[in-house]
PDB file of C-alpha atoms and ligand atoms in Angstrom:
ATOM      1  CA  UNK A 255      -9.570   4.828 -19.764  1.00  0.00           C
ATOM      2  CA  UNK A 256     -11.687   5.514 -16.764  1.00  0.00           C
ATOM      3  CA  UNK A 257     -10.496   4.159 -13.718  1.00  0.00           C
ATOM      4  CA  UNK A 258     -12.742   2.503 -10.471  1.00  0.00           C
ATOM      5  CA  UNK A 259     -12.388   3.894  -7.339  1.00  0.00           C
ATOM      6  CA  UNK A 260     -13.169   2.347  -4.082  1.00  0.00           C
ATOM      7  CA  UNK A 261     -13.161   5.206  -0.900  1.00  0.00           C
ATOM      8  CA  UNK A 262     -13.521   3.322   2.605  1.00  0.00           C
ATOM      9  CA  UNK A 263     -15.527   6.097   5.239  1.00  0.00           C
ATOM     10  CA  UNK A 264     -16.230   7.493   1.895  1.00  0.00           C
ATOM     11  CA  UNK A 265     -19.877   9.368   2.936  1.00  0.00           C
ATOM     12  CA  UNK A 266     -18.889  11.886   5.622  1.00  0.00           C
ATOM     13  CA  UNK A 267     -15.927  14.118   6.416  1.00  0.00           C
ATOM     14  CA  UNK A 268     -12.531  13.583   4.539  1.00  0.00           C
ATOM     15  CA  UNK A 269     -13.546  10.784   2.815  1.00  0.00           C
ATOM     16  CA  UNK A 270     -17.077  12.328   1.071  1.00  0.00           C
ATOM     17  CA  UNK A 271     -14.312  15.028   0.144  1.00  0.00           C
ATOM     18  CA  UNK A 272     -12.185  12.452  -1.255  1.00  0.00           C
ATOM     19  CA  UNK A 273     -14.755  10.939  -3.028  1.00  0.00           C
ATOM     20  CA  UNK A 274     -16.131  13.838  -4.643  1.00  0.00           C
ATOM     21  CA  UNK A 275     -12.617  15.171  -5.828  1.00  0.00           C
ATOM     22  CA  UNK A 276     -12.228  11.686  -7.374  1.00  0.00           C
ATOM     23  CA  UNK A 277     -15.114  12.400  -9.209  1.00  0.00           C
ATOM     24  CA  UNK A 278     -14.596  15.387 -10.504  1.00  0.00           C
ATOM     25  CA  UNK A 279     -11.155  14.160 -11.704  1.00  0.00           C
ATOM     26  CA  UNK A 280     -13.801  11.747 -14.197  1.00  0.00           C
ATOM     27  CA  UNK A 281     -13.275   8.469 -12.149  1.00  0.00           C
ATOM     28  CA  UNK A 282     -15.799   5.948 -11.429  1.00  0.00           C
ATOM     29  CA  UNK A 283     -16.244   6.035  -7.552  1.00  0.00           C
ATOM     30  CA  UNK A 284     -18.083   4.019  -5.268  1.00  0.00           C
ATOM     31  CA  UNK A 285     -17.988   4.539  -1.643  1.00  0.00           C
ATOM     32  CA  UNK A 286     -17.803   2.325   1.319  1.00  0.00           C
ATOM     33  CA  UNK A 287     -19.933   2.963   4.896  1.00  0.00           C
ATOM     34  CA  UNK A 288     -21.073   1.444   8.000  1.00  0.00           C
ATOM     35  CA  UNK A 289     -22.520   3.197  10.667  1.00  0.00           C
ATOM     36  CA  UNK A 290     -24.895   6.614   9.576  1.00  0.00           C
ATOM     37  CA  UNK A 291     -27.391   5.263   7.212  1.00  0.00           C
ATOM     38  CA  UNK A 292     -28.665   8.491   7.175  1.00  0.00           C
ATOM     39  CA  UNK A 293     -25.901  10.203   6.329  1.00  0.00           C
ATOM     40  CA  UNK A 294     -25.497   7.858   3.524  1.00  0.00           C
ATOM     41  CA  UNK A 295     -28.419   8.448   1.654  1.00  0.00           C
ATOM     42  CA  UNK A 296     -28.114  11.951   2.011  1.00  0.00           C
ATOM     43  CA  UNK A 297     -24.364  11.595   0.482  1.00  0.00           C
ATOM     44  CA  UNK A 298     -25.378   9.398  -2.336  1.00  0.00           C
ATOM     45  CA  UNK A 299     -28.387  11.434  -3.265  1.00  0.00           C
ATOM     46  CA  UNK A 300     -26.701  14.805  -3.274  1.00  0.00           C
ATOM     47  CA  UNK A 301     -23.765  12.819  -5.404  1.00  0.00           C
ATOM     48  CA  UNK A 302     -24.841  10.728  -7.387  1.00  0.00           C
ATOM     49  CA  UNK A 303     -22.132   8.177  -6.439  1.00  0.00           C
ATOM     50  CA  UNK A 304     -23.377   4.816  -5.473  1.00  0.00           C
ATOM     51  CA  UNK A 305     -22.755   3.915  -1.342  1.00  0.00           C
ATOM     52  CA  UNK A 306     -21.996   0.211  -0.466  1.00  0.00           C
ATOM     53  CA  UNK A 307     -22.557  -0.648   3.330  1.00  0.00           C
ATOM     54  CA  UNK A 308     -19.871  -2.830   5.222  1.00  0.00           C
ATOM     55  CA  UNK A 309     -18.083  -2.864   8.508  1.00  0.00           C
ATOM     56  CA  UNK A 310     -13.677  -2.638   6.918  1.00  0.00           C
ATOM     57  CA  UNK A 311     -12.807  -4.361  10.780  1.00  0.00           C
ATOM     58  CA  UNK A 312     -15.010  -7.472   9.218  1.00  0.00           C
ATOM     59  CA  UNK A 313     -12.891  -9.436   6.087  1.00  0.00           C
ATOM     60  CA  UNK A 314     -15.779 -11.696   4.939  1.00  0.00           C
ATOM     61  CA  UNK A 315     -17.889  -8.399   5.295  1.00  0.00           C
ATOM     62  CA  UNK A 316     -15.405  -6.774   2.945  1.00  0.00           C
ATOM     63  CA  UNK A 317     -15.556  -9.024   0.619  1.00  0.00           C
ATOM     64  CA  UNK A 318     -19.247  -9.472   0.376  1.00  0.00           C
ATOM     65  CA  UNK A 319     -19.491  -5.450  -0.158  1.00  0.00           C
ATOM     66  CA  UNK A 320     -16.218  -5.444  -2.722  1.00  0.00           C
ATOM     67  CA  UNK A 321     -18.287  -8.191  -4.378  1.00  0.00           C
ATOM     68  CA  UNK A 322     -21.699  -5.792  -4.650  1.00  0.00           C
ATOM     69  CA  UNK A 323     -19.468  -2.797  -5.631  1.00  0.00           C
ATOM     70  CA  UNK A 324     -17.484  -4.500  -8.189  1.00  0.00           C
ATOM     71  CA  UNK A 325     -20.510  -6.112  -9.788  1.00  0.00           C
ATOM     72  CA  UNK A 326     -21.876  -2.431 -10.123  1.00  0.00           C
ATOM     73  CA  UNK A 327     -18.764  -0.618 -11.134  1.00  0.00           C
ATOM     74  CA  UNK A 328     -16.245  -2.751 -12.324  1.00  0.00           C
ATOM     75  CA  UNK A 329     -12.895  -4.234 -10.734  1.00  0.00           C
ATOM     76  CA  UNK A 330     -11.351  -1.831  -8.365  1.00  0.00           C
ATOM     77  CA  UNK A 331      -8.262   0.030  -9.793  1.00  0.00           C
ATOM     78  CA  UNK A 332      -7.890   2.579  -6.859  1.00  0.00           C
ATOM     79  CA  UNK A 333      -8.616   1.791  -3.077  1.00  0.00           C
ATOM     80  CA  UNK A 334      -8.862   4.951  -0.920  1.00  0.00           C
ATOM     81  CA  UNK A 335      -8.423   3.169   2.697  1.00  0.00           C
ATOM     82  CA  UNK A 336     -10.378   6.106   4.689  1.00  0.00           C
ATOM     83  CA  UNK A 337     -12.528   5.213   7.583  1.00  0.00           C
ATOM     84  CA  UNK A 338     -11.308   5.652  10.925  1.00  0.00           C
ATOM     85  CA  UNK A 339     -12.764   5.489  14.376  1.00  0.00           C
ATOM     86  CA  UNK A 340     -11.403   7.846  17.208  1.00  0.00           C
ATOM     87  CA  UNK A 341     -12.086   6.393  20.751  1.00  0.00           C
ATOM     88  CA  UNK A 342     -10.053   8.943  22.683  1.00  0.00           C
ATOM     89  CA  UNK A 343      -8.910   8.563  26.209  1.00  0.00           C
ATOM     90  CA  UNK A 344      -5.658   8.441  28.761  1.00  0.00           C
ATOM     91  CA  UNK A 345      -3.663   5.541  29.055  1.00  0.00           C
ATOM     92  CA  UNK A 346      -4.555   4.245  32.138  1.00  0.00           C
ATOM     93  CA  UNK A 347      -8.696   4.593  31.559  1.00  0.00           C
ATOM     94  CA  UNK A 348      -8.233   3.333  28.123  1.00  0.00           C
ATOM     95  CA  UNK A 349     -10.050  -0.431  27.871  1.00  0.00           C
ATOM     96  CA  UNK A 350      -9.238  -3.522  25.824  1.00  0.00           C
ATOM     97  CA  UNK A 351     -12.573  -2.428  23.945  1.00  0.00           C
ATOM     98  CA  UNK A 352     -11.727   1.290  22.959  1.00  0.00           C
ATOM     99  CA  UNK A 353      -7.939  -0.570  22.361  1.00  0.00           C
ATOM    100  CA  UNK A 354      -9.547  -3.381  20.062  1.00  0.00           C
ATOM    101  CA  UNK A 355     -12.080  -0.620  18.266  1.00  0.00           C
ATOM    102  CA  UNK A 356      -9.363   1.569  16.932  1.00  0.00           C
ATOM    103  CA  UNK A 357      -7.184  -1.585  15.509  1.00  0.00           C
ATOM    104  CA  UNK A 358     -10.161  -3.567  14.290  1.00  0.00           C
ATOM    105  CA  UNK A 359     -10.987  -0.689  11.716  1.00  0.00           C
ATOM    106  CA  UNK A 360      -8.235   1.594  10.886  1.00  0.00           C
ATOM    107  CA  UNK A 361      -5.591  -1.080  11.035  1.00  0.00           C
ATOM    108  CA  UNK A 362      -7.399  -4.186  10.441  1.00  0.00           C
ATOM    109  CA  UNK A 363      -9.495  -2.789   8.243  1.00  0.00           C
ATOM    110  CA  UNK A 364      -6.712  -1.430   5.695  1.00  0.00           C
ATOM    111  CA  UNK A 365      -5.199  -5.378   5.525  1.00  0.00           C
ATOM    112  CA  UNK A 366      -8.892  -6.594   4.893  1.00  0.00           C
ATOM    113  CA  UNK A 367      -9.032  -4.092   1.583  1.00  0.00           C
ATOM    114  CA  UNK A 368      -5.592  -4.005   0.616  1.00  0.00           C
ATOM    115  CA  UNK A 369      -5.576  -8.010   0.917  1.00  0.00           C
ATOM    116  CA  UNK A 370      -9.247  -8.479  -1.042  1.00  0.00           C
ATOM    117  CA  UNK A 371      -8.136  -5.587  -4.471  1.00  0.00           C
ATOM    118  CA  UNK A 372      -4.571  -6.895  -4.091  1.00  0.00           C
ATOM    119  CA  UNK A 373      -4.745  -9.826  -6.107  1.00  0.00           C
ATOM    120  CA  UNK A 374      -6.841  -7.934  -9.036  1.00  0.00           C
ATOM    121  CA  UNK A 375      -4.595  -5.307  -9.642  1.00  0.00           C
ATOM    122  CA  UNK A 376      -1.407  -7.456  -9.544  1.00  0.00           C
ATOM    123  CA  UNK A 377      -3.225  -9.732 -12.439  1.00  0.00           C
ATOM    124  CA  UNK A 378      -4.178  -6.283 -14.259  1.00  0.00           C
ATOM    125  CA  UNK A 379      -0.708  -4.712 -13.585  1.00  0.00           C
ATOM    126  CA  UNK A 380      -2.281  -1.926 -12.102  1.00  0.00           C
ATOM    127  CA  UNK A 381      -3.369  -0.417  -8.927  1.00  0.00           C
ATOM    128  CA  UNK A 382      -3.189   3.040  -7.072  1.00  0.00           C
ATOM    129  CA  UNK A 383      -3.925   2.408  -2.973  1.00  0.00           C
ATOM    130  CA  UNK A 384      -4.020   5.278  -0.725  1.00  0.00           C
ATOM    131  CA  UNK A 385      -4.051   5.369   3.087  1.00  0.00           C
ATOM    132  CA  UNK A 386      -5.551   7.631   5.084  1.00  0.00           C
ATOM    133  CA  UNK A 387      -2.962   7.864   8.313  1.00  0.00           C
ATOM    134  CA  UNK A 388      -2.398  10.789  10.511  1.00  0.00           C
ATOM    135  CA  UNK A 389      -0.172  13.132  11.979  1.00  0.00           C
ATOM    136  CA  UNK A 390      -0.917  11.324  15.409  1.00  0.00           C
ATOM    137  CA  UNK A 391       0.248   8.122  13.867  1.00  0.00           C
ATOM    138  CA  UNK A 392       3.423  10.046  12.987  1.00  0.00           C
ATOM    139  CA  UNK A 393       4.115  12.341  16.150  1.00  0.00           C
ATOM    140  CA  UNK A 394       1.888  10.116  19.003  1.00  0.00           C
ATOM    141  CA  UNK A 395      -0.693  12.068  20.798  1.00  0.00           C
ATOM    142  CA  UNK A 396      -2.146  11.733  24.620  1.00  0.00           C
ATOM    143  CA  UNK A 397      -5.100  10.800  24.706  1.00  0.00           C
ATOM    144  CA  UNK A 398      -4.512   8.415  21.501  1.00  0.00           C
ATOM    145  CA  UNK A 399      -2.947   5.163  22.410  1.00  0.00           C
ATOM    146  CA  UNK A 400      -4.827   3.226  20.436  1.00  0.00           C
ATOM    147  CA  UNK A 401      -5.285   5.710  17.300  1.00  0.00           C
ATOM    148  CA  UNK A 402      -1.954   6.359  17.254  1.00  0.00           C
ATOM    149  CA  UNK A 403      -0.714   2.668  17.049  1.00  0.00           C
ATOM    150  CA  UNK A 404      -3.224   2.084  14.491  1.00  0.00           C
ATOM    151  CA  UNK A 405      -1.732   5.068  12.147  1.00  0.00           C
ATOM    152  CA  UNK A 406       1.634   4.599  12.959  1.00  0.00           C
ATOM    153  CA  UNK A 407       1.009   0.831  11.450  1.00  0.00           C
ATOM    154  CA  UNK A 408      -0.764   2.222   8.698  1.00  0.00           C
ATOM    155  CA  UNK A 409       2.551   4.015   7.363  1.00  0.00           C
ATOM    156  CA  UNK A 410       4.465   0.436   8.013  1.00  0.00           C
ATOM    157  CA  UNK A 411       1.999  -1.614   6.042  1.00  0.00           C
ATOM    158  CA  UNK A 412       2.308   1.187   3.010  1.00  0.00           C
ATOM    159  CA  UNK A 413       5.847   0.901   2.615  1.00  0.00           C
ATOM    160  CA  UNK A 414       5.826  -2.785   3.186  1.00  0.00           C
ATOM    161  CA  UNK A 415       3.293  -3.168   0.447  1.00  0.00           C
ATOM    162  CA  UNK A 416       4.607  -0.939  -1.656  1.00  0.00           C
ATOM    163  CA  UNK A 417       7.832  -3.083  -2.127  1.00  0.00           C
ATOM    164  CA  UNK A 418       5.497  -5.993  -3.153  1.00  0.00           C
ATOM    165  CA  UNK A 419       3.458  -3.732  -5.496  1.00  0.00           C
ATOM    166  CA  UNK A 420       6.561  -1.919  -7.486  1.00  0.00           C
ATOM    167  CA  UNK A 421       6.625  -4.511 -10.127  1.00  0.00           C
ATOM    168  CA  UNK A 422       3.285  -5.234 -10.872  1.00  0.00           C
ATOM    169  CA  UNK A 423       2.464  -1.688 -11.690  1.00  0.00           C
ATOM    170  CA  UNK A 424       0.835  -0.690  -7.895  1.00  0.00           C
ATOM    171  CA  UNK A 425       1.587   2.279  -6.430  1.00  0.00           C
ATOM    172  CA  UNK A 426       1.141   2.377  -2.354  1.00  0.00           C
ATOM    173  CA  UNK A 427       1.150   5.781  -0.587  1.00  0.00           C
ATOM    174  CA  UNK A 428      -0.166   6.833   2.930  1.00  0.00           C
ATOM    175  CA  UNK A 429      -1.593  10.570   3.519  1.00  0.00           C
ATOM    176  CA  UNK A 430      -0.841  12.293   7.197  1.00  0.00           C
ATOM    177  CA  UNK A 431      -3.399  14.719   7.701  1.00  0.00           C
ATOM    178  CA  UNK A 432      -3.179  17.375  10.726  1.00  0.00           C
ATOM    179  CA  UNK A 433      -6.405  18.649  12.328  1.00  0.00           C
ATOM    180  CA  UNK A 434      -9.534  18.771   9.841  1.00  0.00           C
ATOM    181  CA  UNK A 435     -12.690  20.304   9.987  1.00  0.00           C
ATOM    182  CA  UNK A 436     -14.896  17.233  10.423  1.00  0.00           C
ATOM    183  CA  UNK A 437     -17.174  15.711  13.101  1.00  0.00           C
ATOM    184  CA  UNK A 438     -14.409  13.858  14.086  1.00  0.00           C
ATOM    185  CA  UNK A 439     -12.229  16.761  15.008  1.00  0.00           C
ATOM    186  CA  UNK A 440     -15.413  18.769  16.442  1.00  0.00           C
ATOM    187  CA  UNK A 441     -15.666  16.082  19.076  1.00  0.00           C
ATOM    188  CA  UNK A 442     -12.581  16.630  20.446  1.00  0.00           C
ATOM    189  CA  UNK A 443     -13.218  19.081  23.958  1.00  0.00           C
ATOM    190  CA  UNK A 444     -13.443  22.807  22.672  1.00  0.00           C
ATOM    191  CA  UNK A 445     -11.231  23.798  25.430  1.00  0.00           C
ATOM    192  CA  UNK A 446      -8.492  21.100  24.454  1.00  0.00           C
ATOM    193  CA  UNK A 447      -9.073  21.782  20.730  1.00  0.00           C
ATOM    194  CA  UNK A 448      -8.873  25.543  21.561  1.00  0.00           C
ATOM    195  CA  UNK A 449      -5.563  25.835  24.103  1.00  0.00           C
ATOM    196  CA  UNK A 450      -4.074  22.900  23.159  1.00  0.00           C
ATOM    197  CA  UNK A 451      -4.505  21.624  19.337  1.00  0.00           C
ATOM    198  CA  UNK A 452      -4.463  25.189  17.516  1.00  0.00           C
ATOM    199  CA  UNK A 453      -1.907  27.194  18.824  1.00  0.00           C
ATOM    200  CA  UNK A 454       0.636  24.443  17.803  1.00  0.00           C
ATOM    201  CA  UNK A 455      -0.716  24.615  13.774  1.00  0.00           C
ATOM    202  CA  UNK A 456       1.393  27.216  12.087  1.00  0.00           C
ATOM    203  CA  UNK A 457      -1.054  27.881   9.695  1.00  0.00           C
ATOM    204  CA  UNK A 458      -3.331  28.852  12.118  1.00  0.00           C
ATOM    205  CA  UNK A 459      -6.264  27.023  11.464  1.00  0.00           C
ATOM    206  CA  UNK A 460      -7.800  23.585  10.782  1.00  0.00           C
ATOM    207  CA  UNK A 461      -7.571  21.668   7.519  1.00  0.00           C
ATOM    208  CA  UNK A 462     -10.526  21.398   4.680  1.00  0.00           C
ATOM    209  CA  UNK A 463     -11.534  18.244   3.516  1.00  0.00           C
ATOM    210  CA  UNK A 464     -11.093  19.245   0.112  1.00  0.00           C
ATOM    211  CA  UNK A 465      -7.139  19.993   0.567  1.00  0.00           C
ATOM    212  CA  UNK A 466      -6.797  15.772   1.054  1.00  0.00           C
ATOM    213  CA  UNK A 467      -9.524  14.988  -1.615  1.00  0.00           C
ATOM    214  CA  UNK A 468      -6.614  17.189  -4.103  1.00  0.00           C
ATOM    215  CA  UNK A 469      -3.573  14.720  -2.642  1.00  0.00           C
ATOM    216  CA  UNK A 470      -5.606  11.320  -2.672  1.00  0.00           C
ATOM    217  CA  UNK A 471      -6.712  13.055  -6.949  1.00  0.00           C
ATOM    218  CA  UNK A 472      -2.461  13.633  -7.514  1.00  0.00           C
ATOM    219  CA  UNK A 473      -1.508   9.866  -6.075  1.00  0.00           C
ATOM    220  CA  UNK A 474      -4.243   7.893  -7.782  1.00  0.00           C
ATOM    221  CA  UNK A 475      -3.497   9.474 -11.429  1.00  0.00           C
ATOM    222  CA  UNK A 476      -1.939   7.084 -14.150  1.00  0.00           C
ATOM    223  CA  UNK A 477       1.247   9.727 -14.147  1.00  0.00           C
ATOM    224  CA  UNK A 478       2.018   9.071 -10.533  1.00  0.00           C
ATOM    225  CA  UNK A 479       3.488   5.456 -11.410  1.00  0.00           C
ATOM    226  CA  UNK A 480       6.791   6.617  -9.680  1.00  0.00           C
ATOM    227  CA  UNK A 481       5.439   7.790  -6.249  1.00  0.00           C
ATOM    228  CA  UNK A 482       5.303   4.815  -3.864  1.00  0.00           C
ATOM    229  CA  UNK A 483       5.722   4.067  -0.627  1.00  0.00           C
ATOM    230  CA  UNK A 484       5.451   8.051   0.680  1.00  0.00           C
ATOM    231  CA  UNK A 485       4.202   9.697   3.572  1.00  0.00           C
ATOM    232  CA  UNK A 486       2.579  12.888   3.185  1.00  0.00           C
ATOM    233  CA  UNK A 487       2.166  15.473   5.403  1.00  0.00           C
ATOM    234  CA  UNK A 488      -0.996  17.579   5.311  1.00  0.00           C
ATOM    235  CA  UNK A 489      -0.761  19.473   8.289  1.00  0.00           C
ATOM    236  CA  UNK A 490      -0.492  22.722   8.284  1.00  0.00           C
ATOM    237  CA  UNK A 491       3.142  22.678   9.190  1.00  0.00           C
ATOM    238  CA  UNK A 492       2.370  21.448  12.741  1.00  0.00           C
ATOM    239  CA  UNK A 493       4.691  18.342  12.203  1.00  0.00           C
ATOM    240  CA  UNK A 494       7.487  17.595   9.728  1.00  0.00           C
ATOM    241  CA  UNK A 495       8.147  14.059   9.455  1.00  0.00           C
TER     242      UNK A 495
HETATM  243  N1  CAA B 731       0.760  15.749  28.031  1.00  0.00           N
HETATM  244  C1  CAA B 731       0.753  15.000  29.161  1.00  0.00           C
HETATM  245  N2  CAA B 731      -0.274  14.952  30.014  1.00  0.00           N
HETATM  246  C2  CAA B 731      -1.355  15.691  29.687  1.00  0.00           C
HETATM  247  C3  CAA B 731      -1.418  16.487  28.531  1.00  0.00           C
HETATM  248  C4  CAA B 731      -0.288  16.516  27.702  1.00  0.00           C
HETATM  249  N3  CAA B 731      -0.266  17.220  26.560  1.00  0.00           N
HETATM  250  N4  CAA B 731      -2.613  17.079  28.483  1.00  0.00           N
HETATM  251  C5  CAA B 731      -3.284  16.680  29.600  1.00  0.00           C
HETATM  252  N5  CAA B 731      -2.512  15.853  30.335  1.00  0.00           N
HETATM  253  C6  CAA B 731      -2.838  15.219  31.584  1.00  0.00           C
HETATM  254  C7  CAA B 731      -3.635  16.108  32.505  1.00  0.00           C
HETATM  255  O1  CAA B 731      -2.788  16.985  33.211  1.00  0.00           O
HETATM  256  C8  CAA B 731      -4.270  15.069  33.430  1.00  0.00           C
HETATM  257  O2  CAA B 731      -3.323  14.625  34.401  1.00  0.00           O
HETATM  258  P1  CAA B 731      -3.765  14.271  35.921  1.00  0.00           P
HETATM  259  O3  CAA B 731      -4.810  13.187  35.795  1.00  0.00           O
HETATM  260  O4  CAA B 731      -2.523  13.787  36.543  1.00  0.00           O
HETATM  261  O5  CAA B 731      -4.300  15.549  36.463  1.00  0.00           O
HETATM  262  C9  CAA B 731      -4.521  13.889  32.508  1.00  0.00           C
HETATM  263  O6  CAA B 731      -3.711  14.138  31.334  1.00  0.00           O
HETATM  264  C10 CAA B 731      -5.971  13.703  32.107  1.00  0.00           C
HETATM  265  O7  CAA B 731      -6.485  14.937  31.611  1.00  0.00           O
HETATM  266  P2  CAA B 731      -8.039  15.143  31.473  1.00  0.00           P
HETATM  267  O8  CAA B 731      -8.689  15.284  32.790  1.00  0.00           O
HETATM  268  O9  CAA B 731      -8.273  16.221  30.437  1.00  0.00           O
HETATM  269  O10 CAA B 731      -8.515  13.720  30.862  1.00  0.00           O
HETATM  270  P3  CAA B 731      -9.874  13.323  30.295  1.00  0.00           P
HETATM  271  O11 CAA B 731     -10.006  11.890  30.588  1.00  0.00           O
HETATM  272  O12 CAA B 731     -10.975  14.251  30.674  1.00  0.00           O
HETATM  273  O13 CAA B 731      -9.696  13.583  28.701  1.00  0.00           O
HETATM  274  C11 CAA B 731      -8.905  13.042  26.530  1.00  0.00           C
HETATM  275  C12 CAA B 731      -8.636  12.968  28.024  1.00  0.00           C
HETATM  276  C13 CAA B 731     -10.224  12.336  26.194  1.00  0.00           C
HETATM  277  C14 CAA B 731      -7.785  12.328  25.828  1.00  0.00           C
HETATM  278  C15 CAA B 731      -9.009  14.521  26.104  1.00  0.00           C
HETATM  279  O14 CAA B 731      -7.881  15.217  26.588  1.00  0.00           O
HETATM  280  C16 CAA B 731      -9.019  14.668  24.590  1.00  0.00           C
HETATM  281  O15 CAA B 731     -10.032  14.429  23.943  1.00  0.00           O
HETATM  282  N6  CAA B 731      -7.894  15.086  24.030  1.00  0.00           N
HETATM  283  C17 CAA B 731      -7.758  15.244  22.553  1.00  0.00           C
HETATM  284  C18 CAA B 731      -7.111  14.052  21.938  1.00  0.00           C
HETATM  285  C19 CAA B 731      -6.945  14.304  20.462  1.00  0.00           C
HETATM  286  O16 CAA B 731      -6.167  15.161  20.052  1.00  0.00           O
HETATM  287  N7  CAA B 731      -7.674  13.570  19.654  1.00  0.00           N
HETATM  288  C20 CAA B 731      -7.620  13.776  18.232  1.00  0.00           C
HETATM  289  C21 CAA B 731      -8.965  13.476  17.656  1.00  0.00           C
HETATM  290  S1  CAA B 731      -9.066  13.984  15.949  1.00  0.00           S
HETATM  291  C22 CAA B 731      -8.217  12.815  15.169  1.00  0.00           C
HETATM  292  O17 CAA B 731      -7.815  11.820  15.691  1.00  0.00           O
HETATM  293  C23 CAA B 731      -7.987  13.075  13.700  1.00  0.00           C
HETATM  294  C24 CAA B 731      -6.566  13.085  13.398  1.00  0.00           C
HETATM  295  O18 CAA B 731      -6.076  12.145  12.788  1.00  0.00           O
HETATM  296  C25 CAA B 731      -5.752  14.254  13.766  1.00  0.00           C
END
């Protein structure tokens, strides 16, 4: 039976990894995006896989844009909760704005999904939700008050919902990832990236994309009914939790 997935961010960076690796493993994806139209198209057009625009931090937004993408593809069996903001800076410069930004989508934004597929797959008696956390939501990082919060209850709400979900066939897992090769990651300051960020990654390098897309593929198959409610760590060895 071929299964729907939904991935959030699902155009650019980890997510357009995530989304292709999906594919390849023969489910139906769809992908979610807001902000880089362009981007978008280009995505879609190399893919083939359809791109639904709506802002996650938004509920009656989500569920305008589940509504288009589950006319087109079918109900949603597995939710890849992927897009994230960054809006980086110390403490003590950081505003209720670049505070509100970084809660609005990648905490906010996972309730609005979760909350809109939820009832679905508990009537179907199945479901397979994966969220995109980090390492900074596991270990804090300066510069990342907000991000880090926002992660950090990312991991709560997957092992909260995961209690709900272990009867009704719904499996609820968060992935960590370290430092990736994306735009994200390349907007950090070289110098910062360079003396600060690297030398503490054992593996000596950044991530790929494509090493998540192959986690998010193991944790949304049928046979990964008994996995629920774990963290993993994709980082290169620069943090065990
Ligand atoms: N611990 C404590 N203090 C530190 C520090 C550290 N590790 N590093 C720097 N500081 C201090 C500095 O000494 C300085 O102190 P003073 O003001 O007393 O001199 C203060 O912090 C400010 O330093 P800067 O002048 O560098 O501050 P800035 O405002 O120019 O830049 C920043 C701050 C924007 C946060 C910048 O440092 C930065 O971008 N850091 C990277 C943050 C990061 O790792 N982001 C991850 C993005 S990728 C991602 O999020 C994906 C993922 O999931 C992993």
């Amino acid at each position: 039976m071929q299964r729907t997935a939904i991935v959030t961010g699902g155009t650019r960076g980890i997510g357009a990894a995530i989304a292709i690796a999906l594919r390849d493993a023969k489910f139906k994806v769809g992908v979610n995006y807001c902000g880089n139209e362009e981007a978008a198209r280009r995505f879609c057009d190399e893919t083939g896989i359809p791109g639904f625009r709506w802002d996650v931090s938004d509920y009656a937004a989500c569920a305008e844009g589940l509504k288009q993408a589950t006319e087109a593809l079918g109900p949603v069996d597995v939710l890849v909760n992927n897009a994230g903001i960054t809006r980086d800076a110390m403490f003590h410069k950081m505003t209720p704005e670049q505070w509100n930004a970084v809660i609005g989508t990648n905490l906010t934004g996972v309730f609005n999904m979760c909350r809109l597929v939820w009832d679905g797959m508990r009537e179907r008696g199945f479901g397979r939700i994966v969220n995109i956390s980090s390492i900074n939501g596991q270990k804090g990082q300066v510069g990342q008050v907000n991000y880090s919060a926002a992660k950090a209850g990312d991991i709560g709400l997957t092992k909260a919902l995961a209690q709900e979900g272990a009867r009704k066939g719904i499996t609820v897992n968060a992935i960590c990832p370290g430092y990736i090769g994306t735009e994200m990651v390349a907007s950090i300051p070289a110098e910062v990236l360079e003396r600060q960020i690297l030398p503490q990654i054992p593996v000596g390098r950044l991530g790929t994309p494509e090493e998540i897309g192959r986690a998010v593929v193991f944790l949304a198959a049928e046979e990964a009914g008994y996995m629920t409610g774990a963290t993993l760590s994709i980082n290169g060895g620069q943090y065990f939790a």
